[in-house]
């Protein structure tokens, strides 16, 4: 048990870090500059009505975060923090994938890519249909409500995909379709008014950038996890 | 050409011994199977916990450090 878990953890750690590298690069070149650009609009708004700001409609993060909390400075500190967060996120996702691989061994790297695509769908595409990735300074519904919806959508989509592709009974496949559709029928919590400090063109660019960079990340993660699992955990469990 | 069958070499020549070996084999497999399930469950839960720790971070410093990752990965942020 300990040996097998150790191998799973080692596989996941390496696969997660490897897959987070292209993500960090794509962010540094493409995604983060858009966030920084959006923050200039946010800062301008914070400066213009610093005495009275309507934080319920458009939360200004610089004010919400508070003065006392540490915040990485723009530049290498921010890049390094993001790289570390990406690494942690990558290892987390890889642990889920490799854990599942130990129950259902991938036949090759190609199948790993399919698992990556499933992860991309469950963790990014499905929640993004209701709550698309947003630039700072975009109006949004209550945070807790959105987090519950996000979590529910991820679990329902993952469960739905599993029932659709990992088993053969048609009754359960029908249930899978309902499970996949349910979060979108219920609908994501939306703000009373769609307000955004950043222009629509910037939002569109940001959505495209996150769509591509996350696809890159998940495909790399699926391939790396499957490749490493087959290499290191080859005899375990078979 | 058919050879005579040696009954004492047959698989079930000693039912008690065979049964004991079968039970031992099954329990070994069951032990391996439950260990496999346990380590898989541990990995999946730990992974999900790590994802949530980055995506739903409440502690201010961690929240600020993971800010760009959260926006980029489509987590609800603020």
PDB file of C-alpha atoms in Angstrom:
ATOM      1  CA  UNK A   1       0.000   0.000   0.000  1.00  0.00           C
ATOM      2  CA  UNK A   2       2.626   2.504   1.069  1.00  0.00           C
ATOM      3  CA  UNK A   3       4.857   1.640  -1.851  1.00  0.00           C
ATOM      4  CA  UNK A   4       2.003   1.893  -4.305  1.00  0.00           C
ATOM      5  CA  UNK A   5       0.799   5.203  -2.884  1.00  0.00           C
ATOM      6  CA  UNK A   6       4.380   6.455  -2.916  1.00  0.00           C
ATOM      7  CA  UNK A   7       4.651   5.622  -6.591  1.00  0.00           C
ATOM      8  CA  UNK A   8       1.318   7.275  -7.356  1.00  0.00           C
ATOM      9  CA  UNK A   9       2.423  10.398  -5.503  1.00  0.00           C
ATOM     10  CA  UNK A  10       5.803  10.478  -7.276  1.00  0.00           C
ATOM     11  CA  UNK A  11       4.125  10.065 -10.688  1.00  0.00           C
ATOM     12  CA  UNK A  12       1.608  12.802  -9.888  1.00  0.00           C
ATOM     13  CA  UNK A  13       4.214  15.222  -8.542  1.00  0.00           C
ATOM     14  CA  UNK A  14       6.399  14.976 -11.640  1.00  0.00           C
ATOM     15  CA  UNK A  15       3.484  14.973 -14.109  1.00  0.00           C
ATOM     16  CA  UNK A  16       1.861  17.953 -12.361  1.00  0.00           C
ATOM     17  CA  UNK A  17       5.038  20.016 -12.370  1.00  0.00           C
ATOM     18  CA  UNK A  18       5.841  19.100 -15.999  1.00  0.00           C
ATOM     19  CA  UNK A  19       2.345  20.064 -17.183  1.00  0.00           C
ATOM     20  CA  UNK A  20       2.368  23.323 -15.206  1.00  0.00           C
ATOM     21  CA  UNK A  21       5.429  24.553 -17.133  1.00  0.00           C
ATOM     22  CA  UNK A  22       3.661  25.208 -20.481  1.00  0.00           C
ATOM     23  CA  UNK A  23       0.747  26.684 -18.486  1.00  0.00           C
ATOM     24  CA  UNK A  24       3.058  29.086 -16.654  1.00  0.00           C
ATOM     25  CA  UNK A  25       4.711  30.089 -19.937  1.00  0.00           C
ATOM     26  CA  UNK A  26       1.364  30.656 -21.671  1.00  0.00           C
ATOM     27  CA  UNK A  27       0.226  32.723 -18.700  1.00  0.00           C
ATOM     28  CA  UNK A  28       3.380  34.808 -18.564  1.00  0.00           C
ATOM     29  CA  UNK A  29       3.168  35.653 -22.273  1.00  0.00           C
ATOM     30  CA  UNK A  30      -0.544  35.862 -22.834  1.00  0.00           C
ATOM     31  CA  UNK A  31      -2.901  35.559 -19.851  1.00  0.00           C
ATOM     32  CA  UNK A  32      -1.255  37.656 -17.121  1.00  0.00           C
ATOM     33  CA  UNK A  33      -0.631  40.727 -19.344  1.00  0.00           C
ATOM     34  CA  UNK A  34      -4.414  40.787 -19.931  1.00  0.00           C
ATOM     35  CA  UNK A  35      -5.055  40.584 -16.161  1.00  0.00           C
ATOM     36  CA  UNK A  36      -2.559  43.422 -15.559  1.00  0.00           C
ATOM     37  CA  UNK A  37      -4.272  45.479 -18.249  1.00  0.00           C
ATOM     38  CA  UNK A  38      -7.661  44.876 -16.619  1.00  0.00           C
ATOM     39  CA  UNK A  39      -6.249  45.923 -13.246  1.00  0.00           C
ATOM     40  CA  UNK A  40      -5.331  49.331 -14.651  1.00  0.00           C
ATOM     41  CA  UNK A  41      -9.070  49.934 -15.238  1.00  0.00           C
ATOM     42  CA  UNK A  42      -9.762  48.644 -11.735  1.00  0.00           C
ATOM     43  CA  UNK A  43      -7.134  50.895 -10.176  1.00  0.00           C
ATOM     44  CA  UNK A  44      -8.484  53.880 -12.114  1.00  0.00           C
ATOM     45  CA  UNK A  45     -11.943  53.182 -10.718  1.00  0.00           C
ATOM     46  CA  UNK A  46     -10.568  52.726  -7.190  1.00  0.00           C
ATOM     47  CA  UNK A  47      -8.750  56.043  -7.529  1.00  0.00           C
ATOM     48  CA  UNK A  48     -11.742  57.937  -8.871  1.00  0.00           C
ATOM     49  CA  UNK A  49     -14.174  56.936  -6.136  1.00  0.00           C
ATOM     50  CA  UNK A  50     -11.998  55.844  -3.282  1.00  0.00           C
ATOM     51  CA  UNK A  51     -14.340  57.387  -0.711  1.00  0.00           C
ATOM     52  CA  UNK A  52     -17.476  55.606  -1.775  1.00  0.00           C
ATOM     53  CA  UNK A  53     -17.278  52.568  -4.014  1.00  0.00           C
ATOM     54  CA  UNK A  54     -20.128  50.278  -4.870  1.00  0.00           C
ATOM     55  CA  UNK A  55     -18.300  47.076  -4.067  1.00  0.00           C
ATOM     56  CA  UNK A  56     -21.454  44.977  -4.409  1.00  0.00           C
ATOM     57  CA  UNK A  57     -21.757  45.759  -8.106  1.00  0.00           C
ATOM     58  CA  UNK A  58     -18.111  45.800  -9.130  1.00  0.00           C
ATOM     59  CA  UNK A  59     -15.795  44.519  -6.423  1.00  0.00           C
ATOM     60  CA  UNK A  60     -12.480  46.262  -6.480  1.00  0.00           C
ATOM     61  CA  UNK A  61      -9.966  43.729  -5.451  1.00  0.00           C
ATOM     62  CA  UNK A  62      -7.316  46.090  -4.231  1.00  0.00           C
ATOM     63  CA  UNK A  63      -9.810  47.321  -1.657  1.00  0.00           C
ATOM     64  CA  UNK A  64     -11.338  43.922  -0.840  1.00  0.00           C
ATOM     65  CA  UNK A  65      -7.992  42.265  -0.210  1.00  0.00           C
ATOM     66  CA  UNK A  66      -7.207  44.580   2.702  1.00  0.00           C
ATOM     67  CA  UNK A  67      -4.083  46.492   3.510  1.00  0.00           C
ATOM     68  CA  UNK A  68      -2.406  44.062   5.911  1.00  0.00           C
ATOM     69  CA  UNK A  69      -2.285  40.925   3.748  1.00  0.00           C
ATOM     70  CA  UNK A  70       0.883  40.079   1.868  1.00  0.00           C
ATOM     71  CA  UNK A  71       0.554  40.439  -1.855  1.00  0.00           C
ATOM     72  CA  UNK A  72       3.194  39.484  -4.415  1.00  0.00           C
ATOM     73  CA  UNK A  73       4.673  42.543  -6.098  1.00  0.00           C
ATOM     74  CA  UNK A  74       4.208  42.797  -9.838  1.00  0.00           C
ATOM     75  CA  UNK A  75       7.209  41.282 -11.606  1.00  0.00           C
ATOM     76  CA  UNK A  76       9.171  38.213 -10.588  1.00  0.00           C
ATOM     77  CA  UNK A  77       7.332  37.825  -7.234  1.00  0.00           C
ATOM     78  CA  UNK A  78       3.984  37.641  -8.959  1.00  0.00           C
ATOM     79  CA  UNK A  79       5.283  35.351 -11.705  1.00  0.00           C
ATOM     80  CA  UNK A  80       6.887  33.048  -9.123  1.00  0.00           C
ATOM     81  CA  UNK A  81       3.720  32.935  -6.990  1.00  0.00           C
ATOM     82  CA  UNK A  82       1.662  32.065 -10.045  1.00  0.00           C
ATOM     83  CA  UNK A  83       4.170  29.408 -11.112  1.00  0.00           C
ATOM     84  CA  UNK A  84       4.008  27.830  -7.626  1.00  0.00           C
ATOM     85  CA  UNK A  85       0.203  27.946  -7.602  1.00  0.00           C
ATOM     86  CA  UNK A  86       0.167  26.359 -11.071  1.00  0.00           C
ATOM     87  CA  UNK A  87       2.493  23.625  -9.821  1.00  0.00           C
ATOM     88  CA  UNK A  88       0.252  22.894  -6.820  1.00  0.00           C
ATOM     89  CA  UNK A  89      -2.830  22.875  -9.041  1.00  0.00           C
ATOM     90  CA  UNK A  90      -1.060  20.594 -11.532  1.00  0.00           C
ATOM     91  CA  UNK A  91      -0.030  18.138  -8.796  1.00  0.00           C
ATOM     92  CA  UNK A  92      -3.589  18.141  -7.448  1.00  0.00           C
ATOM     93  CA  UNK A  93      -5.095  17.359 -10.832  1.00  0.00           C
ATOM     94  CA  UNK A  94      -2.371  14.780 -11.514  1.00  0.00           C
ATOM     95  CA  UNK A  95      -3.100  13.003  -8.195  1.00  0.00           C
ATOM     96  CA  UNK A  96      -6.727  12.638  -9.280  1.00  0.00           C
ATOM     97  CA  UNK A  97      -5.726  11.303 -12.726  1.00  0.00           C
ATOM     98  CA  UNK A  98      -3.029   8.897 -11.490  1.00  0.00           C
ATOM     99  CA  UNK A  99      -5.297   7.680  -8.670  1.00  0.00           C
ATOM    100  CA  UNK A 100      -7.900   6.791 -11.304  1.00  0.00           C
ATOM    101  CA  UNK A 101      -5.210   5.237 -13.525  1.00  0.00           C
ATOM    102  CA  UNK A 102      -4.390   2.816 -10.692  1.00  0.00           C
ATOM    103  CA  UNK A 103      -7.984   1.558 -10.980  1.00  0.00           C
ATOM    104  CA  UNK A 104      -8.108   1.699 -14.770  1.00  0.00           C
ATOM    105  CA  UNK A 105      -4.707   1.462 -16.362  1.00  0.00           C
ATOM    106  CA  UNK A 106      -4.310   3.668 -19.462  1.00  0.00           C
ATOM    107  CA  UNK A 107      -3.324   1.697 -22.568  1.00  0.00           C
ATOM    108  CA  UNK A 108      -0.958   4.400 -23.731  1.00  0.00           C
ATOM    109  CA  UNK A 109      -0.194   8.093 -23.980  1.00  0.00           C
ATOM    110  CA  UNK A 110      -3.084   8.517 -26.463  1.00  0.00           C
ATOM    111  CA  UNK A 111      -5.524   7.316 -23.821  1.00  0.00           C
ATOM    112  CA  UNK A 112      -3.815   9.695 -21.397  1.00  0.00           C
ATOM    113  CA  UNK A 113      -4.687  12.534 -23.798  1.00  0.00           C
ATOM    114  CA  UNK A 114      -8.335  11.416 -23.696  1.00  0.00           C
ATOM    115  CA  UNK A 115      -8.239  11.502 -19.869  1.00  0.00           C
ATOM    116  CA  UNK A 116      -6.725  14.976 -20.114  1.00  0.00           C
ATOM    117  CA  UNK A 117      -9.559  16.051 -22.395  1.00  0.00           C
ATOM    118  CA  UNK A 118     -12.061  14.692 -19.861  1.00  0.00           C
ATOM    119  CA  UNK A 119     -10.344  16.679 -17.087  1.00  0.00           C
ATOM    120  CA  UNK A 120     -10.401  19.803 -19.256  1.00  0.00           C
ATOM    121  CA  UNK A 121     -14.133  19.302 -19.836  1.00  0.00           C
ATOM    122  CA  UNK A 122     -14.946  18.654 -16.166  1.00  0.00           C
ATOM    123  CA  UNK A 123     -12.733  21.312 -14.568  1.00  0.00           C
ATOM    124  CA  UNK A 124     -12.693  24.062 -17.179  1.00  0.00           C
ATOM    125  CA  UNK A 125     -15.201  23.814 -20.043  1.00  0.00           C
ATOM    126  CA  UNK A 126     -18.331  22.800 -18.095  1.00  0.00           C
ATOM    127  CA  UNK A 127     -17.961  25.363 -15.251  1.00  0.00           C
ATOM    128  CA  UNK A 128     -16.880  27.924 -17.867  1.00  0.00           C
ATOM    129  CA  UNK A 129     -20.183  27.559 -19.743  1.00  0.00           C
ATOM    130  CA  UNK A 130     -21.986  29.125 -16.782  1.00  0.00           C
ATOM    131  CA  UNK A 131     -19.175  31.095 -15.192  1.00  0.00           C
ATOM    132  CA  UNK A 132     -16.686  32.034 -17.928  1.00  0.00           C
ATOM    133  CA  UNK A 133     -13.192  33.031 -16.737  1.00  0.00           C
ATOM    134  CA  UNK A 134     -13.352  36.687 -15.815  1.00  0.00           C
ATOM    135  CA  UNK A 135     -10.931  39.551 -15.685  1.00  0.00           C
ATOM    136  CA  UNK A 136     -10.554  41.412 -12.392  1.00  0.00           C
ATOM    137  CA  UNK A 137     -13.187  44.124 -12.062  1.00  0.00           C
ATOM    138  CA  UNK A 138     -16.092  42.140 -13.516  1.00  0.00           C
ATOM    139  CA  UNK A 139     -19.421  42.142 -11.701  1.00  0.00           C
ATOM    140  CA  UNK A 140     -20.386  38.748 -10.326  1.00  0.00           C
ATOM    141  CA  UNK A 141     -22.941  37.066  -8.065  1.00  0.00           C
ATOM    142  CA  UNK A 142     -22.205  36.082  -4.455  1.00  0.00           C
ATOM    143  CA  UNK A 143     -18.814  34.312  -4.231  1.00  0.00           C
ATOM    144  CA  UNK A 144     -20.012  31.376  -2.088  1.00  0.00           C
ATOM    145  CA  UNK A 145     -22.944  30.705  -4.431  1.00  0.00           C
ATOM    146  CA  UNK A 146     -20.626  30.669  -7.436  1.00  0.00           C
ATOM    147  CA  UNK A 147     -18.158  28.378  -5.644  1.00  0.00           C
ATOM    148  CA  UNK A 148     -20.932  25.890  -4.800  1.00  0.00           C
ATOM    149  CA  UNK A 149     -22.125  25.941  -8.410  1.00  0.00           C
ATOM    150  CA  UNK A 150     -18.566  25.514  -9.675  1.00  0.00           C
ATOM    151  CA  UNK A 151     -17.954  22.557  -7.352  1.00  0.00           C
ATOM    152  CA  UNK A 152     -21.291  20.939  -8.163  1.00  0.00           C
ATOM    153  CA  UNK A 153     -20.700  21.341 -11.897  1.00  0.00           C
ATOM    154  CA  UNK A 154     -17.222  19.791 -11.698  1.00  0.00           C
ATOM    155  CA  UNK A 155     -18.509  16.776  -9.731  1.00  0.00           C
ATOM    156  CA  UNK A 156     -21.603  16.301 -11.917  1.00  0.00           C
ATOM    157  CA  UNK A 157     -19.571  16.575 -15.138  1.00  0.00           C
ATOM    158  CA  UNK A 158     -16.871  14.190 -13.899  1.00  0.00           C
ATOM    159  CA  UNK A 159     -19.534  11.704 -12.762  1.00  0.00           C
ATOM    160  CA  UNK A 160     -21.432  12.079 -16.032  1.00  0.00           C
ATOM    161  CA  UNK A 161     -18.339  11.499 -18.161  1.00  0.00           C
ATOM    162  CA  UNK A 162     -17.431   8.430 -16.079  1.00  0.00           C
ATOM    163  CA  UNK A 163     -20.913   6.931 -16.507  1.00  0.00           C
ATOM    164  CA  UNK A 164     -20.855   7.738 -20.218  1.00  0.00           C
ATOM    165  CA  UNK A 165     -17.436   6.330 -21.079  1.00  0.00           C
ATOM    166  CA  UNK A 166     -16.353   3.892 -18.356  1.00  0.00           C
ATOM    167  CA  UNK A 167     -19.325   1.529 -18.262  1.00  0.00           C
ATOM    168  CA  UNK A 168     -21.705  -0.056 -20.731  1.00  0.00           C
ATOM    169  CA  UNK A 169     -25.219  -0.095 -19.231  1.00  0.00           C
ATOM    170  CA  UNK A 170     -27.491   2.129 -21.288  1.00  0.00           C
ATOM    171  CA  UNK A 171     -29.714   3.116 -18.334  1.00  0.00           C
ATOM    172  CA  UNK A 172     -26.685   4.627 -16.613  1.00  0.00           C
ATOM    173  CA  UNK A 173     -25.661   6.328 -19.856  1.00  0.00           C
ATOM    174  CA  UNK A 174     -29.043   8.028 -19.991  1.00  0.00           C
ATOM    175  CA  UNK A 175     -28.543   9.089 -16.355  1.00  0.00           C
ATOM    176  CA  UNK A 176     -25.122  10.445 -17.406  1.00  0.00           C
ATOM    177  CA  UNK A 177     -26.704  12.793 -19.940  1.00  0.00           C
ATOM    178  CA  UNK A 178     -29.016  14.184 -17.240  1.00  0.00           C
ATOM    179  CA  UNK A 179     -26.065  14.535 -14.865  1.00  0.00           C
ATOM    180  CA  UNK A 180     -24.079  16.454 -17.503  1.00  0.00           C
ATOM    181  CA  UNK A 181     -27.001  18.765 -18.283  1.00  0.00           C
ATOM    182  CA  UNK A 182     -28.259  19.354 -14.719  1.00  0.00           C
ATOM    183  CA  UNK A 183     -25.879  22.192 -13.655  1.00  0.00           C
ATOM    184  CA  UNK A 184     -26.720  24.139 -16.823  1.00  0.00           C
ATOM    185  CA  UNK A 185     -30.451  23.570 -16.441  1.00  0.00           C
ATOM    186  CA  UNK A 186     -30.193  24.855 -12.847  1.00  0.00           C
ATOM    187  CA  UNK A 187     -28.027  27.690 -14.138  1.00  0.00           C
ATOM    188  CA  UNK A 188     -25.005  29.467 -12.672  1.00  0.00           C
ATOM    189  CA  UNK A 189     -25.569  32.319 -10.209  1.00  0.00           C
ATOM    190  CA  UNK A 190     -25.523  35.546 -12.210  1.00  0.00           C
ATOM    191  CA  UNK A 191     -25.043  39.154 -11.036  1.00  0.00           C
ATOM    192  CA  UNK A 192     -28.054  41.477 -11.143  1.00  0.00           C
ATOM    193  CA  UNK A 193     -26.363  43.503 -13.892  1.00  0.00           C
ATOM    194  CA  UNK A 194     -23.513  42.520 -16.211  1.00  0.00           C
ATOM    195  CA  UNK A 195     -20.930  45.198 -15.505  1.00  0.00           C
ATOM    196  CA  UNK A 196     -17.286  45.103 -16.441  1.00  0.00           C
ATOM    197  CA  UNK A 197     -14.589  47.721 -16.003  1.00  0.00           C
ATOM    198  CA  UNK A 198     -12.460  46.218 -18.769  1.00  0.00           C
ATOM    199  CA  UNK A 199     -13.720  46.600 -22.370  1.00  0.00           C
ATOM    200  CA  UNK A 200     -15.512  43.643 -23.984  1.00  0.00           C
ATOM    201  CA  UNK A 201     -12.651  43.087 -26.468  1.00  0.00           C
ATOM    202  CA  UNK A 202     -10.261  42.506 -23.565  1.00  0.00           C
ATOM    203  CA  UNK A 203     -12.698  40.040 -21.939  1.00  0.00           C
ATOM    204  CA  UNK A 204     -13.012  38.124 -25.233  1.00  0.00           C
ATOM    205  CA  UNK A 205      -9.243  37.987 -25.594  1.00  0.00           C
ATOM    206  CA  UNK A 206      -8.934  36.755 -22.002  1.00  0.00           C
ATOM    207  CA  UNK A 207     -11.473  33.976 -22.573  1.00  0.00           C
ATOM    208  CA  UNK A 208      -9.622  32.826 -25.690  1.00  0.00           C
ATOM    209  CA  UNK A 209      -6.289  32.926 -23.837  1.00  0.00           C
ATOM    210  CA  UNK A 210      -7.575  30.835 -20.916  1.00  0.00           C
ATOM    211  CA  UNK A 211      -9.361  28.387 -23.246  1.00  0.00           C
ATOM    212  CA  UNK A 212      -6.117  27.684 -25.123  1.00  0.00           C
ATOM    213  CA  UNK A 213      -3.712  27.711 -22.158  1.00  0.00           C
ATOM    214  CA  UNK A 214      -5.900  25.368 -20.097  1.00  0.00           C
ATOM    215  CA  UNK A 215      -6.302  22.985 -23.056  1.00  0.00           C
ATOM    216  CA  UNK A 216      -2.521  22.948 -23.392  1.00  0.00           C
ATOM    217  CA  UNK A 217      -2.169  22.247 -19.673  1.00  0.00           C
ATOM    218  CA  UNK A 218      -4.703  19.396 -19.568  1.00  0.00           C
ATOM    219  CA  UNK A 219      -3.376  17.641 -22.683  1.00  0.00           C
ATOM    220  CA  UNK A 220       0.173  17.867 -21.295  1.00  0.00           C
ATOM    221  CA  UNK A 221      -1.068  16.606 -17.925  1.00  0.00           C
ATOM    222  CA  UNK A 222      -2.949  13.649 -19.425  1.00  0.00           C
ATOM    223  CA  UNK A 223      -0.006  12.605 -21.583  1.00  0.00           C
ATOM    224  CA  UNK A 224       2.612  13.055 -18.835  1.00  0.00           C
ATOM    225  CA  UNK A 225       0.506  11.275 -16.175  1.00  0.00           C
ATOM    226  CA  UNK A 226      -0.220   8.297 -18.432  1.00  0.00           C
ATOM    227  CA  UNK A 227       3.365   8.059 -19.676  1.00  0.00           C
ATOM    228  CA  UNK A 228       4.875   8.224 -16.191  1.00  0.00           C
ATOM    229  CA  UNK A 229       2.254   5.882 -14.720  1.00  0.00           C
ATOM    230  CA  UNK A 230       2.987   3.246 -17.335  1.00  0.00           C
ATOM    231  CA  UNK A 231       6.707   3.610 -16.732  1.00  0.00           C
ATOM    232  CA  UNK A 232       6.754   3.694 -12.913  1.00  0.00           C
ATOM    233  CA  UNK A 233       3.603   1.913 -11.831  1.00  0.00           C
ATOM    234  CA  UNK A 234       3.772  -0.721 -14.572  1.00  0.00           C
ATOM    235  CA  UNK A 235       3.611  -3.867 -12.488  1.00  0.00           C
ATOM    236  CA  UNK A 236       1.659  -2.516  -9.525  1.00  0.00           C
ATOM    237  CA  UNK A 237      -1.905  -3.749  -9.380  1.00  0.00           C
ATOM    238  CA  UNK A 238      -1.733  -5.886 -12.509  1.00  0.00           C
TER     239      UNK A 238
ATOM    240  CA  UNK B   1      -2.105 -42.923 -28.627  1.00  0.00           C
ATOM    241  CA  UNK B   2      -4.151 -41.705 -25.623  1.00  0.00           C
ATOM    242  CA  UNK B   3      -2.212 -41.795 -22.390  1.00  0.00           C
ATOM    243  CA  UNK B   4      -3.747 -43.245 -19.229  1.00  0.00           C
ATOM    244  CA  UNK B   5      -5.054 -40.581 -16.848  1.00  0.00           C
ATOM    245  CA  UNK B   6      -3.245 -40.396 -13.507  1.00  0.00           C
ATOM    246  CA  UNK B   7      -5.993 -39.579 -11.067  1.00  0.00           C
ATOM    247  CA  UNK B   8      -3.672 -38.785  -8.210  1.00  0.00           C
ATOM    248  CA  UNK B   9      -2.174 -35.948 -10.261  1.00  0.00           C
ATOM    249  CA  UNK B  10      -5.606 -34.442 -10.892  1.00  0.00           C
ATOM    250  CA  UNK B  11      -6.367 -30.886  -9.653  1.00  0.00           C
ATOM    251  CA  UNK B  12      -8.899 -31.980  -7.021  1.00  0.00           C
ATOM    252  CA  UNK B  13      -6.978 -34.949  -5.701  1.00  0.00           C
ATOM    253  CA  UNK B  14      -6.868 -33.350  -2.237  1.00  0.00           C
ATOM    254  CA  UNK B  15     -10.010 -31.201  -1.834  1.00  0.00           C
ATOM    255  CA  UNK B  16      -9.078 -29.821   1.606  1.00  0.00           C
ATOM    256  CA  UNK B  17      -5.623 -28.789   0.511  1.00  0.00           C
ATOM    257  CA  UNK B  18      -6.955 -27.289  -2.727  1.00  0.00           C
ATOM    258  CA  UNK B  19      -9.670 -25.398  -0.886  1.00  0.00           C
ATOM    259  CA  UNK B  20      -7.178 -23.951   1.591  1.00  0.00           C
ATOM    260  CA  UNK B  21      -4.928 -22.821  -1.223  1.00  0.00           C
ATOM    261  CA  UNK B  22      -7.875 -21.297  -3.074  1.00  0.00           C
ATOM    262  CA  UNK B  23      -9.001 -19.365   0.034  1.00  0.00           C
ATOM    263  CA  UNK B  24      -5.471 -18.150   0.614  1.00  0.00           C
ATOM    264  CA  UNK B  25      -5.209 -16.982  -2.987  1.00  0.00           C
ATOM    265  CA  UNK B  26      -8.567 -15.198  -2.841  1.00  0.00           C
ATOM    266  CA  UNK B  27      -7.770 -13.427   0.428  1.00  0.00           C
ATOM    267  CA  UNK B  28      -4.394 -12.359  -0.976  1.00  0.00           C
ATOM    268  CA  UNK B  29      -6.187 -10.922  -4.002  1.00  0.00           C
ATOM    269  CA  UNK B  30      -8.838  -9.278  -1.825  1.00  0.00           C
ATOM    270  CA  UNK B  31      -6.107  -7.702   0.313  1.00  0.00           C
ATOM    271  CA  UNK B  32      -4.303  -6.434  -2.768  1.00  0.00           C
ATOM    272  CA  UNK B  33      -7.584  -5.189  -4.195  1.00  0.00           C
ATOM    273  CA  UNK B  34      -8.572  -3.247  -1.082  1.00  0.00           C
ATOM    274  CA  UNK B  35      -5.061  -1.777  -0.817  1.00  0.00           C
ATOM    275  CA  UNK B  36      -5.319  -0.694  -4.453  1.00  0.00           C
ATOM    276  CA  UNK B  37      -8.713   0.924  -3.840  1.00  0.00           C
ATOM    277  CA  UNK B  38      -7.485   2.612  -0.667  1.00  0.00           C
ATOM    278  CA  UNK B  39      -4.406   4.137  -2.303  1.00  0.00           C
ATOM    279  CA  UNK B  40      -6.473   5.255  -5.312  1.00  0.00           C
ATOM    280  CA  UNK B  41      -9.052   6.897  -3.036  1.00  0.00           C
ATOM    281  CA  UNK B  42      -6.281   8.593  -1.007  1.00  0.00           C
ATOM    282  CA  UNK B  43      -4.699   9.982  -4.192  1.00  0.00           C
ATOM    283  CA  UNK B  44      -7.991  11.264  -5.634  1.00  0.00           C
ATOM    284  CA  UNK B  45      -9.090  12.896  -2.346  1.00  0.00           C
ATOM    285  CA  UNK B  46      -5.679  14.446  -1.695  1.00  0.00           C
ATOM    286  CA  UNK B  47      -5.619  15.752  -5.269  1.00  0.00           C
ATOM    287  CA  UNK B  48      -9.081  17.247  -4.977  1.00  0.00           C
ATOM    288  CA  UNK B  49      -8.103  18.841  -1.658  1.00  0.00           C
ATOM    289  CA  UNK B  50      -5.043  20.427  -3.269  1.00  0.00           C
ATOM    290  CA  UNK B  51      -7.117  21.759  -6.185  1.00  0.00           C
ATOM    291  CA  UNK B  52      -9.618  23.279  -3.759  1.00  0.00           C
ATOM    292  CA  UNK B  53      -6.824  24.702  -1.596  1.00  0.00           C
ATOM    293  CA  UNK B  54      -5.522  26.643  -4.610  1.00  0.00           C
ATOM    294  CA  UNK B  55      -8.921  27.479  -6.094  1.00  0.00           C
ATOM    295  CA  UNK B  56     -10.856  28.361  -2.936  1.00  0.00           C
ATOM    296  CA  UNK B  57      -8.007  29.757  -0.788  1.00  0.00           C
ATOM    297  CA  UNK B  58      -9.345  31.910   2.052  1.00  0.00           C
ATOM    298  CA  UNK B  59      -6.099  32.871   3.807  1.00  0.00           C
ATOM    299  CA  UNK B  60      -5.254  36.336   2.475  1.00  0.00           C
ATOM    300  CA  UNK B  61      -1.599  35.744   1.589  1.00  0.00           C
ATOM    301  CA  UNK B  62      -2.359  32.419  -0.156  1.00  0.00           C
ATOM    302  CA  UNK B  63      -5.393  33.980  -1.819  1.00  0.00           C
ATOM    303  CA  UNK B  64      -3.238  36.783  -3.210  1.00  0.00           C
ATOM    304  CA  UNK B  65      -0.440  34.451  -4.318  1.00  0.00           C
ATOM    305  CA  UNK B  66      -2.826  32.190  -6.230  1.00  0.00           C
ATOM    306  CA  UNK B  67      -4.830  35.071  -7.730  1.00  0.00           C
ATOM    307  CA  UNK B  68      -3.657  34.880 -11.348  1.00  0.00           C
ATOM    308  CA  UNK B  69      -3.849  31.071 -11.383  1.00  0.00           C
ATOM    309  CA  UNK B  70      -7.445  31.242 -10.181  1.00  0.00           C
ATOM    310  CA  UNK B  71      -8.469  33.756 -12.836  1.00  0.00           C
ATOM    311  CA  UNK B  72      -6.705  31.768 -15.529  1.00  0.00           C
ATOM    312  CA  UNK B  73      -8.158  28.400 -14.484  1.00  0.00           C
ATOM    313  CA  UNK B  74     -11.698  29.796 -14.304  1.00  0.00           C
ATOM    314  CA  UNK B  75     -12.254  29.519 -10.531  1.00  0.00           C
ATOM    315  CA  UNK B  76     -14.709  32.010  -9.038  1.00  0.00           C
ATOM    316  CA  UNK B  77     -12.336  34.528  -7.453  1.00  0.00           C
ATOM    317  CA  UNK B  78     -13.961  37.544  -5.819  1.00  0.00           C
TER     318      UNK B  78
END
